[in-house]
XYZ file of C-alpha atoms in Angstrom:
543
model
C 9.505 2.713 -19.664
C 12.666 3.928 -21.239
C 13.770 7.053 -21.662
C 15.217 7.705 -24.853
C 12.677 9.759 -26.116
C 12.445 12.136 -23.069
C 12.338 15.816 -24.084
C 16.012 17.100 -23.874
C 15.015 20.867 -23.411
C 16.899 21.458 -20.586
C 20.051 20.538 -22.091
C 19.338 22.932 -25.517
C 18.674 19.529 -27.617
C 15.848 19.907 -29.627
C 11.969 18.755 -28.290
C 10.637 14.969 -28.792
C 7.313 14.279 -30.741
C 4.608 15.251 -29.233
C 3.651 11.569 -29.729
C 6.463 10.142 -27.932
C 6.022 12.479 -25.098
C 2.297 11.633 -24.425
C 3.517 7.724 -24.812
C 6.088 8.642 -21.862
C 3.200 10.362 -19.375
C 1.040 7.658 -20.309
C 3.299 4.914 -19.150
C 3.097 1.176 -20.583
C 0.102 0.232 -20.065
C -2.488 1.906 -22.685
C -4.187 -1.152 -24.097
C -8.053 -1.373 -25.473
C -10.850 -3.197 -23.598
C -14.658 -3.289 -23.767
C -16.517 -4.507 -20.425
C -20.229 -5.442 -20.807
C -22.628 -6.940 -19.406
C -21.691 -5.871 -15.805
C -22.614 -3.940 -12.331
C -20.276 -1.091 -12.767
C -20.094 1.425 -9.588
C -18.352 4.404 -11.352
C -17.840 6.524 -8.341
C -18.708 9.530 -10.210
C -19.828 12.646 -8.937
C -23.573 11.426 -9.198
C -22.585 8.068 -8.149
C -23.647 6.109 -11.377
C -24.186 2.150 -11.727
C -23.270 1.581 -15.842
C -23.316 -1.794 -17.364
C -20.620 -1.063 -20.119
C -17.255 0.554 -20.097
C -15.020 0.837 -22.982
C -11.431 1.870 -22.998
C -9.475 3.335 -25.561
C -5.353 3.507 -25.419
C -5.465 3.530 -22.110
C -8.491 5.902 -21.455
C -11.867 5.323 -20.174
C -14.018 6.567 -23.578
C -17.357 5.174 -22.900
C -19.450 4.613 -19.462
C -23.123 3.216 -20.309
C -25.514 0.796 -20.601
C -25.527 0.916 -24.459
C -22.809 -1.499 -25.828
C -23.706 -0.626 -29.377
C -22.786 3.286 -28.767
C -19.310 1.679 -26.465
C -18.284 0.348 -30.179
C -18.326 3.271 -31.595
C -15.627 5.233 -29.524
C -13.154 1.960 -29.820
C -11.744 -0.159 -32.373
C -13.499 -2.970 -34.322
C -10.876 -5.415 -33.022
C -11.538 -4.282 -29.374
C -11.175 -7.074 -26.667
C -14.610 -8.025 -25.240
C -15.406 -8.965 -21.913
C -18.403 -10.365 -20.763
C -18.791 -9.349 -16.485
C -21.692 -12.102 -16.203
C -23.400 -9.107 -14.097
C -20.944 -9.517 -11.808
C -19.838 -6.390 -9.343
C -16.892 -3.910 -10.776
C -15.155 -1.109 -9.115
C -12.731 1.562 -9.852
C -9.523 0.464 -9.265
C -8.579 0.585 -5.421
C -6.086 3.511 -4.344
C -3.700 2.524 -0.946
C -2.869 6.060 0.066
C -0.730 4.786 2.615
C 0.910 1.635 2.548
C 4.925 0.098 2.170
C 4.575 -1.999 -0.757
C 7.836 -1.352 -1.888
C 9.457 -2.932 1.559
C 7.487 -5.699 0.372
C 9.140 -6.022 -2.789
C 12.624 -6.448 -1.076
C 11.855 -8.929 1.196
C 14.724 -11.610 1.498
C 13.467 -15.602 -0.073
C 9.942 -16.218 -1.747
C 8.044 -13.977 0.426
C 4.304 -15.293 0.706
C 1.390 -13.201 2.215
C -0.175 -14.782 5.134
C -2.992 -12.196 6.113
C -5.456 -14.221 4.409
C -5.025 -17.394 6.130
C -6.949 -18.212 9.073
C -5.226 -21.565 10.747
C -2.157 -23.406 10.859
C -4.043 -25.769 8.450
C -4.422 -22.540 5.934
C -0.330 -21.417 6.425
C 0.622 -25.276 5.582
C -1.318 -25.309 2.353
C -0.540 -21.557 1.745
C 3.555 -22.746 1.794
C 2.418 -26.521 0.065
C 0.850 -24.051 -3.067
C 3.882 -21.349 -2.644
C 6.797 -24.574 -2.772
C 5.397 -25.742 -6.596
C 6.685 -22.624 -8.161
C 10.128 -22.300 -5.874
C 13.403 -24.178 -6.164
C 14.245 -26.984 -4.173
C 16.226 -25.217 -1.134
C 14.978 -22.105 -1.386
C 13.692 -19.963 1.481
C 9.999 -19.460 1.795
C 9.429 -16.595 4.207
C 6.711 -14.607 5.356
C 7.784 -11.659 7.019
C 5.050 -8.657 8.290
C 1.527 -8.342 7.337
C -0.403 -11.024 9.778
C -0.790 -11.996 13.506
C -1.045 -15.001 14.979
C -4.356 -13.883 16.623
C -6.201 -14.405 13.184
C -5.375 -18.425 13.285
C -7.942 -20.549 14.964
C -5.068 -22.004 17.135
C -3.689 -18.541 18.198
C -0.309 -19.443 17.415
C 2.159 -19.555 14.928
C 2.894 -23.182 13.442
C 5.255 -25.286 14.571
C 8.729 -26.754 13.189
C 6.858 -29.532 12.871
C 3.642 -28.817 11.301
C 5.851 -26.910 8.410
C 8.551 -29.467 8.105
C 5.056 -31.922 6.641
C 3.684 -29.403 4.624
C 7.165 -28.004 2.559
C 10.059 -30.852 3.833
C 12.311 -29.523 0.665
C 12.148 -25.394 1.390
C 13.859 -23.789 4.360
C 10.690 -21.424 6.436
C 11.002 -18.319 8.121
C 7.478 -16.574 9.374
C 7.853 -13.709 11.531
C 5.266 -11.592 12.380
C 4.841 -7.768 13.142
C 8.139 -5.772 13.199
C 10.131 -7.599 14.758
C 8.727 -11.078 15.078
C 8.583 -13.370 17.298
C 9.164 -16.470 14.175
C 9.191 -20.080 13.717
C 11.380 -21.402 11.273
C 11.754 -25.128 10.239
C 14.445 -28.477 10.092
C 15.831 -27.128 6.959
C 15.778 -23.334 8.153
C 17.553 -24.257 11.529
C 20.212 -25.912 9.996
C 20.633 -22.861 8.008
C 20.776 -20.488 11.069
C 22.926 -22.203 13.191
C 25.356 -22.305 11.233
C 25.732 -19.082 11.435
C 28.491 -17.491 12.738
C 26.476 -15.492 15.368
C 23.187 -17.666 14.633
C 19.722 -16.737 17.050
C 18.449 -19.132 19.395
C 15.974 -21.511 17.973
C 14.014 -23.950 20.694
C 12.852 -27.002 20.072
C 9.661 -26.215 18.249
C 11.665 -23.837 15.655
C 10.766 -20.730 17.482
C 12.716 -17.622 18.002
C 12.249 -14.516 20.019
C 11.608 -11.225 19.121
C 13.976 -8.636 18.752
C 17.291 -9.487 18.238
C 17.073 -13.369 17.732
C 14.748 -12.774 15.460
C 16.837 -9.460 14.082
C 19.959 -12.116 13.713
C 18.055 -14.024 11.815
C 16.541 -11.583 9.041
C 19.754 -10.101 8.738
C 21.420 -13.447 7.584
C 18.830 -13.393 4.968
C 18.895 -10.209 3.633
C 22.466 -10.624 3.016
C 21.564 -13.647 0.605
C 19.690 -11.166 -1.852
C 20.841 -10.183 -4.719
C 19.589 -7.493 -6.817
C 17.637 -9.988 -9.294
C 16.075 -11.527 -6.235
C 14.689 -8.256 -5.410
C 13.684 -7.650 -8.639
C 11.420 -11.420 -8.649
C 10.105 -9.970 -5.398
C 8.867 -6.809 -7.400
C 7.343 -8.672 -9.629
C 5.479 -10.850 -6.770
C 4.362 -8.079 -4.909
C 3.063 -6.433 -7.913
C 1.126 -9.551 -8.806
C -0.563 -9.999 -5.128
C -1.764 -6.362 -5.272
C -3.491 -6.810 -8.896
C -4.801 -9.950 -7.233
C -6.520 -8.244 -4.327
C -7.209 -5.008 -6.780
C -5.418 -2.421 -5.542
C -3.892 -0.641 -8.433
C -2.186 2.688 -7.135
C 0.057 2.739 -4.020
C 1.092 5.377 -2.392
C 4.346 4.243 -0.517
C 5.416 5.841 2.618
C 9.155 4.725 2.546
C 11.256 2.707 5.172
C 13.521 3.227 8.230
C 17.044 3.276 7.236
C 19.148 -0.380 7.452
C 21.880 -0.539 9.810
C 22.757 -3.666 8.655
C 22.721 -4.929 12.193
C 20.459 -7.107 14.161
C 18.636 -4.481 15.019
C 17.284 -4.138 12.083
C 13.030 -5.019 11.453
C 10.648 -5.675 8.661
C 10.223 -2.139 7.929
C 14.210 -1.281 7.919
C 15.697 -0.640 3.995
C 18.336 1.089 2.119
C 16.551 4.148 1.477
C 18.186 4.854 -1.379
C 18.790 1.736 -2.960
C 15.137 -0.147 -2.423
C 13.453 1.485 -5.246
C 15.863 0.771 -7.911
C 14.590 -2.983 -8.257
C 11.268 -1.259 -8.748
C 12.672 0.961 -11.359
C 13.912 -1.834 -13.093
C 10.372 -3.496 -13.424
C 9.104 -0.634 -14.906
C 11.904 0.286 -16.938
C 11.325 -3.329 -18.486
C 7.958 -2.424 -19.505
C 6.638 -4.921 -16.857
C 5.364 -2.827 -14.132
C 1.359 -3.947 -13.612
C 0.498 -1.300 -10.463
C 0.749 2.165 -10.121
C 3.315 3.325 -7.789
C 3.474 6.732 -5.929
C 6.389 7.023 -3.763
C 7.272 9.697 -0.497
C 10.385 9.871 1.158
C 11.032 9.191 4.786
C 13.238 11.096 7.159
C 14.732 10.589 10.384
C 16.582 13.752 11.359
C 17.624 14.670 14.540
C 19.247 17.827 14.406
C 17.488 21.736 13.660
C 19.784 22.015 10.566
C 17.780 18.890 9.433
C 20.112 17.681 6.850
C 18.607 15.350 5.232
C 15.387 16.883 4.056
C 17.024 19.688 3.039
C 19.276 17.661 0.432
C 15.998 15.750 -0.527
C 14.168 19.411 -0.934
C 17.386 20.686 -3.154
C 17.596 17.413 -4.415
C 14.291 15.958 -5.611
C 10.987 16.603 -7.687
C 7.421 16.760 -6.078
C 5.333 14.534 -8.557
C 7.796 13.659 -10.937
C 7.950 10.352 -13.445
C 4.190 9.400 -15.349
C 1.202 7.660 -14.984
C 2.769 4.310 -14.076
C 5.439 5.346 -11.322
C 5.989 9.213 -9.554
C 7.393 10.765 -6.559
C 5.450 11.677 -4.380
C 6.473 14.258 -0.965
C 7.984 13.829 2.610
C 6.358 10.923 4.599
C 5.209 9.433 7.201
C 8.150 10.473 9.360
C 9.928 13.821 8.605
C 12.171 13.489 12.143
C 12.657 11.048 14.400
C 10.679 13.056 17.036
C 7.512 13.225 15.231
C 5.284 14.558 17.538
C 6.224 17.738 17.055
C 8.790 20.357 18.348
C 11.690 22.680 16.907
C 13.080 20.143 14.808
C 9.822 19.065 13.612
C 8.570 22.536 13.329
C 12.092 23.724 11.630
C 11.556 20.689 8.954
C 8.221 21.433 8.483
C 8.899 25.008 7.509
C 11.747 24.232 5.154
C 8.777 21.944 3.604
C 6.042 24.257 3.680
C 8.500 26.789 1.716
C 9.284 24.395 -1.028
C 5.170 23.873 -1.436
C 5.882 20.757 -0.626
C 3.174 18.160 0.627
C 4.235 16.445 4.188
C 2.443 13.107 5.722
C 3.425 12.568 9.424
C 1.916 9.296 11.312
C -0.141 9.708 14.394
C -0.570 6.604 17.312
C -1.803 8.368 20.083
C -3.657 9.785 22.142
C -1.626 13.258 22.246
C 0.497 12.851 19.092
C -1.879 14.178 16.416
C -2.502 17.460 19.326
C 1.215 18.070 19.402
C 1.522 17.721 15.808
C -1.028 19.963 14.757
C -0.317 22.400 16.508
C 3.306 22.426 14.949
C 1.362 22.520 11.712
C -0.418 25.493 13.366
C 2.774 27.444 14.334
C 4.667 26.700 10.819
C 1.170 28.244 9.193
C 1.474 31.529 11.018
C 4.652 32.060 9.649
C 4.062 30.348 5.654
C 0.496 29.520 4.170
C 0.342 25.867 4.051
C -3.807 25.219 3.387
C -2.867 24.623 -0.062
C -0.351 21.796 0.788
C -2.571 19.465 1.670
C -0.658 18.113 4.835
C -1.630 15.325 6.191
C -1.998 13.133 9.699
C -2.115 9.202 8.988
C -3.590 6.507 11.178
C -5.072 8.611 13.382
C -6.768 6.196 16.272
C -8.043 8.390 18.366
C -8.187 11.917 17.109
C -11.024 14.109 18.120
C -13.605 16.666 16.377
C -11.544 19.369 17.919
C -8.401 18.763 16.325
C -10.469 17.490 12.915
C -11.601 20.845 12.723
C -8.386 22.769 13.270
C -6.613 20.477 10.495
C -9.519 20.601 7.977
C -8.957 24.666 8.542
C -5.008 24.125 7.744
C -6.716 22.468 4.436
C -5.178 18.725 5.685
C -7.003 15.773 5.539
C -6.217 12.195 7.527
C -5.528 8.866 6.033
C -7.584 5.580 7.676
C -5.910 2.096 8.284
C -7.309 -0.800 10.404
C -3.965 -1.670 11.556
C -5.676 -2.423 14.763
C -7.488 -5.308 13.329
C -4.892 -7.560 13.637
C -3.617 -7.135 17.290
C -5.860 -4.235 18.808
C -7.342 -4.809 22.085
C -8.846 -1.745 23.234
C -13.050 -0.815 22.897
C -12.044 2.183 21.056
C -9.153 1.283 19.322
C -9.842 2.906 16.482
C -9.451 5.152 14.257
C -12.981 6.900 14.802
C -13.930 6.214 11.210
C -17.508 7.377 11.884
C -16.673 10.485 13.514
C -14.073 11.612 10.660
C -16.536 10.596 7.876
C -19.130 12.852 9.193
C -16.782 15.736 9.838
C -15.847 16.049 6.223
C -12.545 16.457 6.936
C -10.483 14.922 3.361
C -10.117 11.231 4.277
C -9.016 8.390 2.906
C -8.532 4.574 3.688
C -4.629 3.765 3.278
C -3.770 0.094 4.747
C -0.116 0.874 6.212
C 0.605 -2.978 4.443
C 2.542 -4.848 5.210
C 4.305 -5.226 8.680
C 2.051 -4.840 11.526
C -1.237 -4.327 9.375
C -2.560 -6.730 6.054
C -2.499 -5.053 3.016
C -5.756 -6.173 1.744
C -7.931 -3.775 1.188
C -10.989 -5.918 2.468
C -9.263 -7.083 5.551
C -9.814 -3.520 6.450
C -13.628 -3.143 4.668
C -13.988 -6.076 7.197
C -12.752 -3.718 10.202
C -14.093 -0.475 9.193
C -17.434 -1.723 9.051
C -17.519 -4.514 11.490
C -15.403 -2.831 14.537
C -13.803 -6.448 14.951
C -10.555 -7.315 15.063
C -8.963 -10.342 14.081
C -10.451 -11.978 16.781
C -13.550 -11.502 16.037
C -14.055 -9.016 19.135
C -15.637 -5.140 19.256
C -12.447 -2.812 19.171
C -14.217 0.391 17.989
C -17.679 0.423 19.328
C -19.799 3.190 17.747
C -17.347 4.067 14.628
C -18.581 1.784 11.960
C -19.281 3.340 8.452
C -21.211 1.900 5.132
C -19.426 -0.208 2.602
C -20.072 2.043 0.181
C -18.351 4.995 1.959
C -15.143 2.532 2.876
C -15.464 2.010 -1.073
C -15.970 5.551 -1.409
C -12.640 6.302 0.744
C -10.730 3.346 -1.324
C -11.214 4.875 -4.255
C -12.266 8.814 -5.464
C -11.537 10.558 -2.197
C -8.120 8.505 -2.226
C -6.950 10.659 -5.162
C -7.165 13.998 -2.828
C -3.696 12.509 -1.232
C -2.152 11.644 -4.629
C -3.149 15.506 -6.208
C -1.219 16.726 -8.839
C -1.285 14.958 -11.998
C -3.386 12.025 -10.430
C -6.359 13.881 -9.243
C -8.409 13.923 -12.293
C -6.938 10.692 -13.730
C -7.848 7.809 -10.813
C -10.306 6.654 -8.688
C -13.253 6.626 -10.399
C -14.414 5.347 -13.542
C -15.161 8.061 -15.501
C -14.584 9.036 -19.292
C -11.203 10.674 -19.664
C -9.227 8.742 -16.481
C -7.142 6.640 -16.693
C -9.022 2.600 -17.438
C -8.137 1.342 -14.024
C -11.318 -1.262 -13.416
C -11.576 -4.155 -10.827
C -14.055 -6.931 -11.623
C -15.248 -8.501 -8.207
C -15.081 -12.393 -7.117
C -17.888 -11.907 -5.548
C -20.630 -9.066 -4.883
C -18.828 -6.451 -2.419
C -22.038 -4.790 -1.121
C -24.184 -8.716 -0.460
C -22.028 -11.029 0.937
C -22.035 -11.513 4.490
C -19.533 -9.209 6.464
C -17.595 -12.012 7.410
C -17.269 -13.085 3.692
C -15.957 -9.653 3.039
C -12.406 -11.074 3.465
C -12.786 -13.381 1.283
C -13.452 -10.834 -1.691
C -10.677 -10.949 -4.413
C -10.615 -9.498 -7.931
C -11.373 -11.621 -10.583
C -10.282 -9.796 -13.229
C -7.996 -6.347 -12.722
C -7.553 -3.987 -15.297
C -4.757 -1.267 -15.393
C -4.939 1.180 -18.532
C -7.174 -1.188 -20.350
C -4.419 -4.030 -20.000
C -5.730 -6.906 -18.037
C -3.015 -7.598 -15.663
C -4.998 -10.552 -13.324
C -7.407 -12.830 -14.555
C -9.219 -16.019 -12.750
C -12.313 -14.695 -14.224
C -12.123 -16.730 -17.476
């Protein structure tokens, strides 16, 4: 995605081609495909099942069931496709996730939400070491609990010095661990010169053992290792079919201890990202939003970003996106909340602010209430995420700001409570704007059917009831995943993603299995087979 041909009309230059500047919005990927044969669910406005899609530079030209008439709106050298009747969706939109975090994590960083023992982690690292160097860390850092492994426990020293005895380990779960680590990892750490305690068994504490130890490995990246891990966590999203992220930023590095799985440079962790793309290799859509922590009324910070920044700027591959998930570090509410917010609602500016409790989203509505008095903001399209256990009141009163709430299942992986939420049922039937958003990948999974698996079960990983009462269809989580997702993107996305429609953009996911049969427990085992981002297949195990 270079820029060389970018129109130069601010500086007086004469314009670019038309051609070139289409080629720019479109991004990179704007191949041809032709899908028969298949169980499309379009997501349309009527909700249409098709059999064939076609896809022409990029563009969805053709929905159907006649694959004589698809040929006709592409090329005679068109890739074909035969789905085998299996299930396709649109591809999924994460409106709220931290994808790029995952991007800059520190060694080979493997996903472990989808295993479910110790047996699953060893083979998970066994299948990881074939494609590593000899030496090299293998880490897992966020994203998974022990509480989804048979034996409730992370593995031991042990158990991973058998299944990778030539890679150094480090698994650390949630924000801040606790972690295990193994032989060749705790010769590594204590050598340290301020190295973290590590018993017997390779464990180390949360916090700041666990903080001591991160940090030593973050200092071993370099900006090409960051840029592999781009291209991994680009690859594990096609593979699970999410295609468009909406990332919600990071809390700034310290470059202390203190520091946990969700602390970055802010303004340094997208620029491996930028590279990808820049390289013509980006395979996801990114949206990014920008996270503040101010602490002061003059609010510094998001006043440079607000004099400093574009809303929605960049193309169909990667754009900015707004302020999010925290604008201050009190983000409840309150003058400095209310100040920021006002500075934001008189940009236009969109803002995204995280809700956890039981009086948080009250506090911060009603913030969103007072800055409206004083500066419209029901076009803005402001938005509470998480939202465990907001109530129809306060639904109401942000639907009539014209915000909308993002859904995760974060709660899946550690929640306890028989209403821990969030009340999927009760927002769904409000008709409040919602949308599912997986807040990926530090104390939540980023796979999308991890959370199918919650919002419609009510279990966490446990297998126990946590929100009694709130379950919804697996058509409406699909529903959330994809068309009602592109309310929180707006802009330039709205009428280009989620759905599969003639004129978007040819974002299509081809199921492993079929999404709306299987058994719910088999619902986490649903991959893509085959994911296709502007008609360029970017995964395939379908073949």
């Amino acid at each position: 995605m270079k820029l060389d041909n970018w129109p130069l009309v601010c500086l007086g230059v004469s314009l670019a081609p038309i051609a070139s500047v289409a080629a720019y919005a479109g991004g990179d990927l704007r191949g041809d495909l032709l899908l028969a044969n298949g169980e499309i669910h379009t997501q349309s406005q009527s909700n249409k099942i098709a059999s064939v899609v076609a896809i022409q530079d990029g563009i969805i030209v053709y929905v159907g069931d006649s694959e004589e008439d698809a040929r006709k709106t592409v090329d005679d050298s068109v890739p074909y496709v035969d789905l085998g009747g299996k299930v396709v969706v649109p591809g999924l939109i994460d409106c709220h996730n931290h994808i790029v975090l995952l991007g800059n994590r520190p060694g080979y960083h493997t996903p472990l939400e989808n295993a479910y023992s110790v047996a699953d982690v060893q083979e998970t690292y066994q299948s990881r070491a074939e494609t590593v160097p000899n030496g090299s860390f293998i880490t897992t850092i966020g994203g998974f609990h022990p509480n989804q492994f048979q034996e409730g426990r992370l593995p031991t020293m042990k158990e991973m010095d058998e299944a990778v005895p030539n890679h150094p380990v480090f698994i650390s779960f949630g924000f801040s661990g606790a972690a295990v680590t193994n032989s060749l990892g705790k010769t590594f750490f204590e050598a340290l010169e301020d190295p973290p305690a590590i018993d017997a068994d390779g464990n180390i504490a949360s916090g700041t053992e666990n903080g001591k130890a991160l940090l030593a490995l973050r200092q071993q990246l370099t900006f090409e290792d960051r840029v592999r891990g781009v291209g991994d966590a680009m690859a594990y999203a096609a593979s699970l079919g999410v295609t468009t992220h909406l990332d919600q930023g990071a809390f700034a590095a310290t470059g202390t201890p203190a520091d946990g799985a969700a602390s970055e440079d802010l303004y340094k962790m997208h620029l491996p990202w930028l590279r990808v793309y820049d390289d013509g290799q980006g395979i996801i859509r990114l949206r990014t939003n920008f996270l503040h922590m101010d602490d002061t009324e003059d609010v510094p910070t998001v006043q440079q970003r607000l004099l400093n920044s574009f809303q929605f700027f960049g193309n169909d591959m990667v754009r900015t996106g707004s302020i999010g998930e925290f604008v201050v570090a009190d983000y409840t509410g309150g003058p400095i909340f209310e100040e920021a917010g006002r500075r934001i609602a008189e940009a236009g500016w969109r803002l995204e602010v995280h809700s956890l409790t039981g009086t948080d989203f009250q506090t911060q509505i009603e913030s969103f209430e007072n800055i409206d008095s004083a500066q419209n903001i029901t076009g803005l399209r402001w938005v509470l995420a998480h939202v465990p256990m907001i109530n129809e009141e306060f639904l109401d009163r942000l639907k009539k700001l014209g915000g909308g709430v993002n859904l995760s299942g974060w709660n899946y992986l550690a929640g306890t409570s028989p209403t821990a939420g969030p009340p999927y049922r009760t927002i769904v039937d409000n008709g409040i704007p919602a949308g599912m958003g997986g807040d990926g990948m530090q104390i939540a999974p980023l796979n999308p059917w991890i959370h199918a698996y919650h919002a419609t079960t009510g279990k966490n990983a446990l297998g126990d009831q946590i929100n009694e009462g709130q379950q919804i269809s697996r058509e409406e989580v699909l529903h959330l995943y994809t068309r009602a997702n592109q309310w929180f993107l707006g802009k330039p996305d709205e009428q280009l993603l989620g759905a599969i429609e003639v004129g978007r953009l040819g974002d299509v996911v081809v199921l492993n299995e079929d999404y709306f049969t299987v058994p719910d427990e088999g619902l986490k085992d649903l991959r893509s087979a085959l994911t296709v981002v502007g008609g360029v297949v970017v995964h395939d195990t379908l073949s």
